[in-house]
PDB file of N, CA, C and O in Angstrom:
ATOM      1  N   MET E   1     -18.930  24.168   5.529  1.00  0.00           N
ATOM      2  CA  MET E   1     -19.388  25.273   6.461  1.00  0.00           C
ATOM      3  C   MET E   1     -18.495  26.537   6.157  1.00  0.00           C
ATOM      4  O   MET E   1     -17.240  26.261   5.940  1.00  0.00           O
ATOM      5  N   PHE E   2     -19.023  27.655   6.111  1.00  0.00           N
ATOM      6  CA  PHE E   2     -18.336  28.849   6.069  1.00  0.00           C
ATOM      7  C   PHE E   2     -18.915  30.017   6.816  1.00  0.00           C
ATOM      8  O   PHE E   2     -20.178  30.040   7.107  1.00  0.00           O
ATOM      9  N   ALA E   3     -18.169  30.984   7.189  1.00  0.00           N
ATOM     10  CA  ALA E   3     -18.629  32.117   7.932  1.00  0.00           C
ATOM     11  C   ALA E   3     -18.029  33.323   7.179  1.00  0.00           C
ATOM     12  O   ALA E   3     -16.764  33.298   7.059  1.00  0.00           O
ATOM     13  N   LEU E   4     -18.769  34.359   6.870  1.00  0.00           N
ATOM     14  CA  LEU E   4     -18.148  35.588   6.224  1.00  0.00           C
ATOM     15  C   LEU E   4     -17.935  36.582   7.226  1.00  0.00           C
ATOM     16  O   LEU E   4     -18.590  36.932   8.216  1.00  0.00           O
ATOM     17  N   PRO E   5     -16.727  37.296   7.148  1.00  0.00           N
ATOM     18  CA  PRO E   5     -16.392  38.229   8.052  1.00  0.00           C
ATOM     19  C   PRO E   5     -17.279  39.474   7.826  1.00  0.00           C
ATOM     20  O   PRO E   5     -17.966  39.647   6.820  1.00  0.00           O
ATOM     21  N   LYS E   6     -17.413  40.428   8.853  1.00  0.00           N
ATOM     22  CA  LYS E   6     -18.220  41.507   8.807  1.00  0.00           C
ATOM     23  C   LYS E   6     -18.008  42.314   7.528  1.00  0.00           C
ATOM     24  O   LYS E   6     -18.943  42.798   6.975  1.00  0.00           O
ATOM     25  N   ARG E   7     -16.900  42.558   7.171  1.00  0.00           N
ATOM     26  CA  ARG E   7     -16.454  43.414   6.034  1.00  0.00           C
ATOM     27  C   ARG E   7     -17.087  42.747   4.789  1.00  0.00           C
ATOM     28  O   ARG E   7     -17.710  43.545   3.920  1.00  0.00           O
ATOM     29  N   LEU E   8     -17.035  41.475   4.566  1.00  0.00           N
ATOM     30  CA  LEU E   8     -17.647  40.766   3.380  1.00  0.00           C
ATOM     31  C   LEU E   8     -19.179  40.686   3.529  1.00  0.00           C
ATOM     32  O   LEU E   8     -19.944  40.576   2.516  1.00  0.00           O
ATOM     33  N   THR E   9     -19.624  40.783   4.878  1.00  0.00           N
ATOM     34  CA  THR E   9     -21.100  40.693   4.946  1.00  0.00           C
ATOM     35  C   THR E   9     -21.719  42.092   4.547  1.00  0.00           C
ATOM     36  O   THR E   9     -22.703  42.332   3.950  1.00  0.00           O
ATOM     37  N   ARG E  10     -20.859  43.205   4.973  1.00  0.00           N
ATOM     38  CA  ARG E  10     -21.545  44.634   4.625  1.00  0.00           C
ATOM     39  C   ARG E  10     -21.353  44.931   3.074  1.00  0.00           C
ATOM     40  O   ARG E  10     -22.164  45.728   2.685  1.00  0.00           O
ATOM     41  N   ALA E  11     -20.508  44.353   2.389  1.00  0.00           N
ATOM     42  CA  ALA E  11     -20.249  44.765   1.111  1.00  0.00           C
ATOM     43  C   ALA E  11     -21.550  44.418   0.226  1.00  0.00           C
ATOM     44  O   ALA E  11     -22.027  45.292  -0.431  1.00  0.00           O
ATOM     45  N   PRO E  12     -22.111  43.174   0.121  1.00  0.00           N
ATOM     46  CA  PRO E  12     -23.323  42.995  -0.537  1.00  0.00           C
ATOM     47  C   PRO E  12     -24.609  43.754   0.173  1.00  0.00           C
ATOM     48  O   PRO E  12     -25.403  44.104  -0.589  1.00  0.00           O
ATOM     49  N   ALA E  13     -24.512  43.863   1.380  1.00  0.00           N
ATOM     50  CA  ALA E  13     -25.607  44.503   2.109  1.00  0.00           C
ATOM     51  C   ALA E  13     -25.679  46.000   1.593  1.00  0.00           C
ATOM     52  O   ALA E  13     -26.808  46.441   1.470  1.00  0.00           O
ATOM     53  N   ASN E  14     -24.692  46.590   1.381  1.00  0.00           N
ATOM     54  CA  ASN E  14     -24.639  48.055   1.023  1.00  0.00           C
ATOM     55  C   ASN E  14     -24.393  48.294  -0.569  1.00  0.00           C
ATOM     56  O   ASN E  14     -24.405  49.411  -1.031  1.00  0.00           O
ATOM     57  N   ALA E  15     -24.380  47.150  -1.264  1.00  0.00           N
ATOM     58  CA  ALA E  15     -24.226  47.344  -2.786  1.00  0.00           C
ATOM     59  C   ALA E  15     -25.491  47.876  -3.429  1.00  0.00           C
ATOM     60  O   ALA E  15     -26.659  47.494  -3.086  1.00  0.00           O
ATOM     61  N   SER E  16     -25.180  48.602  -4.502  1.00  0.00           N
ATOM     62  CA  SER E  16     -26.293  49.140  -5.323  1.00  0.00           C
ATOM     63  C   SER E  16     -26.783  48.060  -6.264  1.00  0.00           C
ATOM     64  O   SER E  16     -25.994  46.913  -6.446  1.00  0.00           O
ATOM     65  N   SER E  17     -27.889  48.172  -6.999  1.00  0.00           N
ATOM     66  CA  SER E  17     -28.272  47.110  -7.977  1.00  0.00           C
ATOM     67  C   SER E  17     -27.244  46.951  -9.030  1.00  0.00           C
ATOM     68  O   SER E  17     -26.936  45.813  -9.424  1.00  0.00           O
ATOM     69  N   ALA E  18     -26.692  48.098  -9.461  1.00  0.00           N
ATOM     70  CA  ALA E  18     -25.630  47.990 -10.522  1.00  0.00           C
ATOM     71  C   ALA E  18     -24.368  47.252 -10.000  1.00  0.00           C
ATOM     72  O   ALA E  18     -23.871  46.472 -10.787  1.00  0.00           O
ATOM     73  N   GLU E  19     -24.004  47.436  -8.746  1.00  0.00           N
ATOM     74  CA  GLU E  19     -22.825  46.697  -8.227  1.00  0.00           C
ATOM     75  C   GLU E  19     -23.066  45.176  -8.153  1.00  0.00           C
ATOM     76  O   GLU E  19     -22.309  44.455  -8.484  1.00  0.00           O
ATOM     77  N   LEU E  20     -24.290  44.946  -7.762  1.00  0.00           N
ATOM     78  CA  LEU E  20     -24.760  43.454  -7.605  1.00  0.00           C
ATOM     79  C   LEU E  20     -24.733  42.900  -9.036  1.00  0.00           C
ATOM     80  O   LEU E  20     -24.239  41.746  -9.121  1.00  0.00           O
ATOM     81  N   GLU E  21     -25.286  43.653 -10.027  1.00  0.00           N
ATOM     82  CA  GLU E  21     -25.223  43.097 -11.474  1.00  0.00           C
ATOM     83  C   GLU E  21     -23.752  42.864 -11.956  1.00  0.00           C
ATOM     84  O   GLU E  21     -23.546  41.864 -12.636  1.00  0.00           O
ATOM     85  N   GLU E  22     -22.849  43.795 -11.596  1.00  0.00           N
ATOM     86  CA  GLU E  22     -21.508  43.677 -11.976  1.00  0.00           C
ATOM     87  C   GLU E  22     -20.929  42.417 -11.376  1.00  0.00           C
ATOM     88  O   GLU E  22     -20.222  41.598 -11.953  1.00  0.00           O
ATOM     89  N   LEU E  23     -21.185  42.228  -9.994  1.00  0.00           N
ATOM     90  CA  LEU E  23     -20.527  41.142  -9.232  1.00  0.00           C
ATOM     91  C   LEU E  23     -21.159  39.775  -9.902  1.00  0.00           C
ATOM     92  O   LEU E  23     -20.472  38.823 -10.102  1.00  0.00           O
ATOM     93  N   ALA E  24     -22.463  39.701 -10.183  1.00  0.00           N
ATOM     94  CA  ALA E  24     -23.090  38.565 -10.754  1.00  0.00           C
ATOM     95  C   ALA E  24     -22.455  38.165 -12.153  1.00  0.00           C
ATOM     96  O   ALA E  24     -22.186  37.040 -12.427  1.00  0.00           O
ATOM     97  N   GLY E  25     -22.112  39.227 -12.777  1.00  0.00           N
ATOM     98  CA  GLY E  25     -21.440  39.072 -14.140  1.00  0.00           C
ATOM     99  C   GLY E  25     -20.050  38.389 -13.903  1.00  0.00           C
ATOM    100  O   GLY E  25     -19.640  37.467 -14.673  1.00  0.00           O
ATOM    101  N   ARG E  26     -19.229  38.935 -12.993  1.00  0.00           N
ATOM    102  CA  ARG E  26     -18.023  38.365 -12.678  1.00  0.00           C
ATOM    103  C   ARG E  26     -18.113  36.993 -12.181  1.00  0.00           C
ATOM    104  O   ARG E  26     -17.318  36.103 -12.535  1.00  0.00           O
ATOM    105  N   TRP E  27     -19.186  36.619 -11.381  1.00  0.00           N
ATOM    106  CA  TRP E  27     -19.295  35.349 -10.884  1.00  0.00           C
ATOM    107  C   TRP E  27     -19.572  34.399 -12.098  1.00  0.00           C
ATOM    108  O   TRP E  27     -19.102  33.222 -12.019  1.00  0.00           O
ATOM    109  N   THR E  28     -20.417  34.788 -13.023  1.00  0.00           N
ATOM    110  CA  THR E  28     -20.861  34.027 -14.059  1.00  0.00           C
ATOM    111  C   THR E  28     -19.593  33.576 -14.945  1.00  0.00           C
ATOM    112  O   THR E  28     -19.430  32.471 -15.230  1.00  0.00           O
ATOM    113  N   THR E  29     -18.874  34.704 -15.124  1.00  0.00           N
ATOM    114  CA  THR E  29     -17.491  34.429 -15.985  1.00  0.00           C
ATOM    115  C   THR E  29     -16.662  33.559 -15.267  1.00  0.00           C
ATOM    116  O   THR E  29     -16.128  32.486 -15.839  1.00  0.00           O
ATOM    117  N   ARG E  30     -16.493  33.622 -13.978  1.00  0.00           N
ATOM    118  CA  ARG E  30     -15.527  32.706 -13.145  1.00  0.00           C
ATOM    119  C   ARG E  30     -16.204  31.298 -13.150  1.00  0.00           C
ATOM    120  O   ARG E  30     -15.387  30.394 -13.344  1.00  0.00           O
ATOM    121  N   LEU E  31     -17.439  31.186 -13.008  1.00  0.00           N
ATOM    122  CA  LEU E  31     -18.034  29.856 -13.003  1.00  0.00           C
ATOM    123  C   LEU E  31     -17.848  29.143 -14.354  1.00  0.00           C
ATOM    124  O   LEU E  31     -17.534  27.978 -14.414  1.00  0.00           O
ATOM    125  N   ARG E  32     -18.142  29.889 -15.422  1.00  0.00           N
ATOM    126  CA  ARG E  32     -17.987  29.389 -16.746  1.00  0.00           C
ATOM    127  C   ARG E  32     -16.518  28.819 -17.001  1.00  0.00           C
ATOM    128  O   ARG E  32     -16.267  27.926 -17.663  1.00  0.00           O
ATOM    129  N   SER E  33     -15.601  29.665 -16.486  1.00  0.00           N
ATOM    130  CA  SER E  33     -14.175  29.192 -16.694  1.00  0.00           C
ATOM    131  C   SER E  33     -13.806  28.048 -15.890  1.00  0.00           C
ATOM    132  O   SER E  33     -12.998  27.334 -16.190  1.00  0.00           O
ATOM    133  N   GLU E  34     -14.460  27.945 -14.778  1.00  0.00           N
ATOM    134  CA  GLU E  34     -14.141  26.759 -13.864  1.00  0.00           C
ATOM    135  C   GLU E  34     -14.975  25.481 -14.303  1.00  0.00           C
ATOM    136  O   GLU E  34     -14.457  24.464 -14.405  1.00  0.00           O
ATOM    137  N   ASP E  35     -16.282  25.652 -14.539  1.00  0.00           N
ATOM    138  CA  ASP E  35     -17.126  24.584 -14.901  1.00  0.00           C
ATOM    139  C   ASP E  35     -17.512  24.296 -16.270  1.00  0.00           C
ATOM    140  O   ASP E  35     -18.046  23.345 -16.579  1.00  0.00           O
ATOM    141  N   GLY E  36     -17.241  25.190 -17.234  1.00  0.00           N
ATOM    142  CA  GLY E  36     -17.520  25.050 -18.496  1.00  0.00           C
ATOM    143  C   GLY E  36     -19.030  24.865 -18.754  1.00  0.00           C
ATOM    144  O   GLY E  36     -19.902  25.538 -18.269  1.00  0.00           O
ATOM    145  N   ASP E  37     -19.408  23.767 -19.664  1.00  0.00           N
ATOM    146  CA  ASP E  37     -20.837  23.577 -19.880  1.00  0.00           C
ATOM    147  C   ASP E  37     -21.628  22.976 -18.643  1.00  0.00           C
ATOM    148  O   ASP E  37     -22.791  23.002 -18.766  1.00  0.00           O
ATOM    149  N   ASP E  38     -20.874  22.745 -17.571  1.00  0.00           N
ATOM    150  CA  ASP E  38     -21.497  22.092 -16.449  1.00  0.00           C
ATOM    151  C   ASP E  38     -22.042  23.294 -15.412  1.00  0.00           C
ATOM    152  O   ASP E  38     -22.494  23.021 -14.430  1.00  0.00           O
ATOM    153  N   MET E  39     -21.869  24.545 -15.875  1.00  0.00           N
ATOM    154  CA  MET E  39     -22.235  25.658 -15.009  1.00  0.00           C
ATOM    155  C   MET E  39     -23.741  25.561 -14.537  1.00  0.00           C
ATOM    156  O   MET E  39     -24.542  25.037 -15.305  1.00  0.00           O
ATOM    157  N   THR E  40     -23.891  25.972 -13.337  1.00  0.00           N
ATOM    158  CA  THR E  40     -25.301  25.906 -12.777  1.00  0.00           C
ATOM    159  C   THR E  40     -26.253  26.701 -13.646  1.00  0.00           C
ATOM    160  O   THR E  40     -25.930  27.713 -14.296  1.00  0.00           O
ATOM    161  N   ASP E  41     -27.569  26.236 -13.711  1.00  0.00           N
ATOM    162  CA  ASP E  41     -28.562  26.895 -14.373  1.00  0.00           C
ATOM    163  C   ASP E  41     -29.281  27.928 -13.551  1.00  0.00           C
ATOM    164  O   ASP E  41     -30.215  28.578 -13.998  1.00  0.00           O
ATOM    165  N   ASP E  42     -28.782  28.120 -12.271  1.00  0.00           N
ATOM    166  CA  ASP E  42     -29.436  29.212 -11.415  1.00  0.00           C
ATOM    167  C   ASP E  42     -29.255  30.579 -11.945  1.00  0.00           C
ATOM    168  O   ASP E  42     -28.235  30.841 -12.643  1.00  0.00           O
ATOM    169  N   ASP E  43     -30.115  31.487 -11.672  1.00  0.00           N
ATOM    170  CA  ASP E  43     -30.005  32.788 -12.015  1.00  0.00           C
ATOM    171  C   ASP E  43     -29.032  33.550 -10.969  1.00  0.00           C
ATOM    172  O   ASP E  43     -29.441  33.753  -9.799  1.00  0.00           O
ATOM    173  N   LEU E  44     -27.839  33.678 -11.376  1.00  0.00           N
ATOM    174  CA  LEU E  44     -26.845  34.157 -10.428  1.00  0.00           C
ATOM    175  C   LEU E  44     -27.140  35.551  -9.747  1.00  0.00           C
ATOM    176  O   LEU E  44     -26.952  35.901  -8.656  1.00  0.00           O
ATOM    177  N   LEU E  45     -27.730  36.420 -10.636  1.00  0.00           N
ATOM    178  CA  LEU E  45     -28.186  37.774 -10.146  1.00  0.00           C
ATOM    179  C   LEU E  45     -29.295  37.577  -9.000  1.00  0.00           C
ATOM    180  O   LEU E  45     -29.276  38.242  -8.047  1.00  0.00           O
ATOM    181  N   ALA E  46     -30.249  36.766  -9.221  1.00  0.00           N
ATOM    182  CA  ALA E  46     -31.329  36.383  -8.401  1.00  0.00           C
ATOM    183  C   ALA E  46     -30.665  35.846  -7.009  1.00  0.00           C
ATOM    184  O   ALA E  46     -31.036  36.211  -5.900  1.00  0.00           O
ATOM    185  N   VAL E  47     -29.773  34.925  -7.106  1.00  0.00           N
ATOM    186  CA  VAL E  47     -29.058  34.394  -6.033  1.00  0.00           C
ATOM    187  C   VAL E  47     -28.360  35.382  -5.152  1.00  0.00           C
ATOM    188  O   VAL E  47     -28.495  35.569  -4.067  1.00  0.00           O
ATOM    189  N   LEU E  48     -27.501  36.269  -5.874  1.00  0.00           N
ATOM    190  CA  LEU E  48     -26.865  37.327  -5.310  1.00  0.00           C
ATOM    191  C   LEU E  48     -27.721  38.340  -4.576  1.00  0.00           C
ATOM    192  O   LEU E  48     -27.306  38.847  -3.598  1.00  0.00           O
ATOM    193  N   ARG E  49     -28.766  38.635  -5.180  1.00  0.00           N
ATOM    194  CA  ARG E  49     -29.761  39.577  -4.553  1.00  0.00           C
ATOM    195  C   ARG E  49     -30.336  38.960  -3.356  1.00  0.00           C
ATOM    196  O   ARG E  49     -30.599  39.675  -2.285  1.00  0.00           O
ATOM    197  N   GLY E  50     -30.598  37.614  -3.261  1.00  0.00           N
ATOM    198  CA  GLY E  50     -31.006  36.861  -2.052  1.00  0.00           C
ATOM    199  C   GLY E  50     -29.977  37.000  -0.928  1.00  0.00           C
ATOM    200  O   GLY E  50     -30.282  37.349   0.202  1.00  0.00           O
ATOM    201  N   VAL E  51     -28.690  36.841  -1.304  1.00  0.00           N
ATOM    202  CA  VAL E  51     -27.549  36.897  -0.428  1.00  0.00           C
ATOM    203  C   VAL E  51     -27.469  38.271   0.223  1.00  0.00           C
ATOM    204  O   VAL E  51     -27.236  38.564   1.366  1.00  0.00           O
ATOM    205  N   ALA E  52     -27.638  39.242  -0.821  1.00  0.00           N
ATOM    206  CA  ALA E  52     -27.645  40.728  -0.317  1.00  0.00           C
ATOM    207  C   ALA E  52     -28.684  41.011   0.708  1.00  0.00           C
ATOM    208  O   ALA E  52     -28.448  41.699   1.680  1.00  0.00           O
ATOM    209  N   ARG E  53     -29.927  40.459   0.490  1.00  0.00           N
ATOM    210  CA  ARG E  53     -30.936  40.724   1.466  1.00  0.00           C
ATOM    211  C   ARG E  53     -30.656  39.999   2.771  1.00  0.00           C
ATOM    212  O   ARG E  53     -30.816  40.603   3.894  1.00  0.00           O
ATOM    213  N   LEU E  54     -30.112  38.858   2.844  1.00  0.00           N
ATOM    214  CA  LEU E  54     -29.582  38.195   3.965  1.00  0.00           C
ATOM    215  C   LEU E  54     -28.466  38.959   4.723  1.00  0.00           C
ATOM    216  O   LEU E  54     -28.480  39.074   5.870  1.00  0.00           O
ATOM    217  N   ALA E  55     -27.617  39.489   3.870  1.00  0.00           N
ATOM    218  CA  ALA E  55     -26.439  40.380   4.426  1.00  0.00           C
ATOM    219  C   ALA E  55     -27.091  41.640   5.152  1.00  0.00           C
ATOM    220  O   ALA E  55     -26.506  41.952   6.181  1.00  0.00           O
ATOM    221  N   ALA E  56     -28.006  42.191   4.385  1.00  0.00           N
ATOM    222  CA  ALA E  56     -28.582  43.434   5.059  1.00  0.00           C
ATOM    223  C   ALA E  56     -29.113  43.160   6.301  1.00  0.00           C
ATOM    224  O   ALA E  56     -29.141  43.863   7.328  1.00  0.00           O
ATOM    225  N   SER E  57     -29.985  42.020   6.399  1.00  0.00           N
ATOM    226  CA  SER E  57     -30.621  41.633   7.677  1.00  0.00           C
ATOM    227  C   SER E  57     -29.542  41.370   8.744  1.00  0.00           C
ATOM    228  O   SER E  57     -29.737  41.825   9.825  1.00  0.00           O
ATOM    229  N   ALA E  58     -28.410  40.689   8.321  1.00  0.00           N
ATOM    230  CA  ALA E  58     -27.303  40.353   9.381  1.00  0.00           C
ATOM    231  C   ALA E  58     -26.789  41.723   9.845  1.00  0.00           C
ATOM    232  O   ALA E  58     -26.493  41.912  11.079  1.00  0.00           O
ATOM    233  N   VAL E  59     -26.465  42.587   8.968  1.00  0.00           N
ATOM    234  CA  VAL E  59     -25.872  43.832   9.329  1.00  0.00           C
ATOM    235  C   VAL E  59     -26.788  44.600  10.281  1.00  0.00           C
ATOM    236  O   VAL E  59     -26.443  45.155  11.276  1.00  0.00           O
ATOM    237  N   ASN E  60     -28.110  44.673   9.957  1.00  0.00           N
ATOM    238  CA  ASN E  60     -29.077  45.473  10.725  1.00  0.00           C
ATOM    239  C   ASN E  60     -29.293  44.867  12.144  1.00  0.00           C
ATOM    240  O   ASN E  60     -29.625  45.499  13.107  1.00  0.00           O
ATOM    241  N   THR E  61     -29.085  43.442  12.232  1.00  0.00           N
ATOM    242  CA  THR E  61     -29.208  42.871  13.626  1.00  0.00           C
ATOM    243  C   THR E  61     -27.899  42.685  14.272  1.00  0.00           C
ATOM    244  O   THR E  61     -27.868  42.253  15.370  1.00  0.00           O
ATOM    245  N   GLY E  62     -26.748  43.133  13.689  1.00  0.00           N
ATOM    246  CA  GLY E  62     -25.457  43.003  14.283  1.00  0.00           C
ATOM    247  C   GLY E  62     -25.077  41.506  14.275  1.00  0.00           C
ATOM    248  O   GLY E  62     -24.187  41.114  15.113  1.00  0.00           O
ATOM    249  N   SER E  63     -25.593  40.740  13.375  1.00  0.00           N
ATOM    250  CA  SER E  63     -25.150  39.301  13.290  1.00  0.00           C
ATOM    251  C   SER E  63     -24.202  39.174  12.119  1.00  0.00           C
ATOM    252  O   SER E  63     -23.477  40.102  11.647  1.00  0.00           O
ATOM    253  N   GLY E  64     -24.133  37.908  11.579  1.00  0.00           N
ATOM    254  CA  GLY E  64     -23.255  37.616  10.484  1.00  0.00           C
ATOM    255  C   GLY E  64     -23.854  36.594   9.489  1.00  0.00           C
ATOM    256  O   GLY E  64     -24.983  36.181   9.704  1.00  0.00           O
ATOM    257  N   LEU E  65     -23.160  36.282   8.548  1.00  0.00           N
ATOM    258  CA  LEU E  65     -23.702  35.203   7.508  1.00  0.00           C
ATOM    259  C   LEU E  65     -22.767  34.032   7.705  1.00  0.00           C
ATOM    260  O   LEU E  65     -21.573  33.995   7.784  1.00  0.00           O
ATOM    261  N   TYR E  66     -23.495  32.975   7.885  1.00  0.00           N
ATOM    262  CA  TYR E  66     -22.957  31.645   8.039  1.00  0.00           C
ATOM    263  C   TYR E  66     -23.715  30.442   7.148  1.00  0.00           C
ATOM    264  O   TYR E  66     -24.837  30.785   6.905  1.00  0.00           O
ATOM    265  N   SER E  67     -23.016  29.513   6.780  1.00  0.00           N
ATOM    266  CA  SER E  67     -23.666  28.526   6.021  1.00  0.00           C
ATOM    267  C   SER E  67     -23.076  27.144   6.278  1.00  0.00           C
ATOM    268  O   SER E  67     -21.773  27.129   6.554  1.00  0.00           O
ATOM    269  N   TRP E  68     -23.846  26.217   6.386  1.00  0.00           N
ATOM    270  CA  TRP E  68     -23.295  24.885   6.638  1.00  0.00           C
ATOM    271  C   TRP E  68     -24.322  23.840   5.958  1.00  0.00           C
ATOM    272  O   TRP E  68     -25.418  24.126   5.863  1.00  0.00           O
ATOM    273  N   SER E  69     -23.813  22.690   5.529  1.00  0.00           N
ATOM    274  CA  SER E  69     -24.634  21.629   5.040  1.00  0.00           C
ATOM    275  C   SER E  69     -24.097  20.224   5.484  1.00  0.00           C
ATOM    276  O   SER E  69     -22.904  20.179   5.745  1.00  0.00           O
ATOM    277  N   PHE E  70     -24.973  19.316   5.480  1.00  0.00           N
ATOM    278  CA  PHE E  70     -24.517  17.966   5.842  1.00  0.00           C
ATOM    279  C   PHE E  70     -24.623  17.027   4.692  1.00  0.00           C
ATOM    280  O   PHE E  70     -25.324  17.212   3.808  1.00  0.00           O
TER     281      PHE E  70
END
């Protein structure tokens, strides 16, 4: 489970497409350095854009971003 503070929720919500692409590039580099060949096959830019849409919705409604799994 995790919850993002408002500052970290606003960052992707207000990010430009170029900023999201840059962040996805950094995430890809980081994941490859951590996971090597076992890196996820997910399109990280698409995932990040989805997170940004959720963040924008959270900011617009005065809410936050939370995630949990069982």
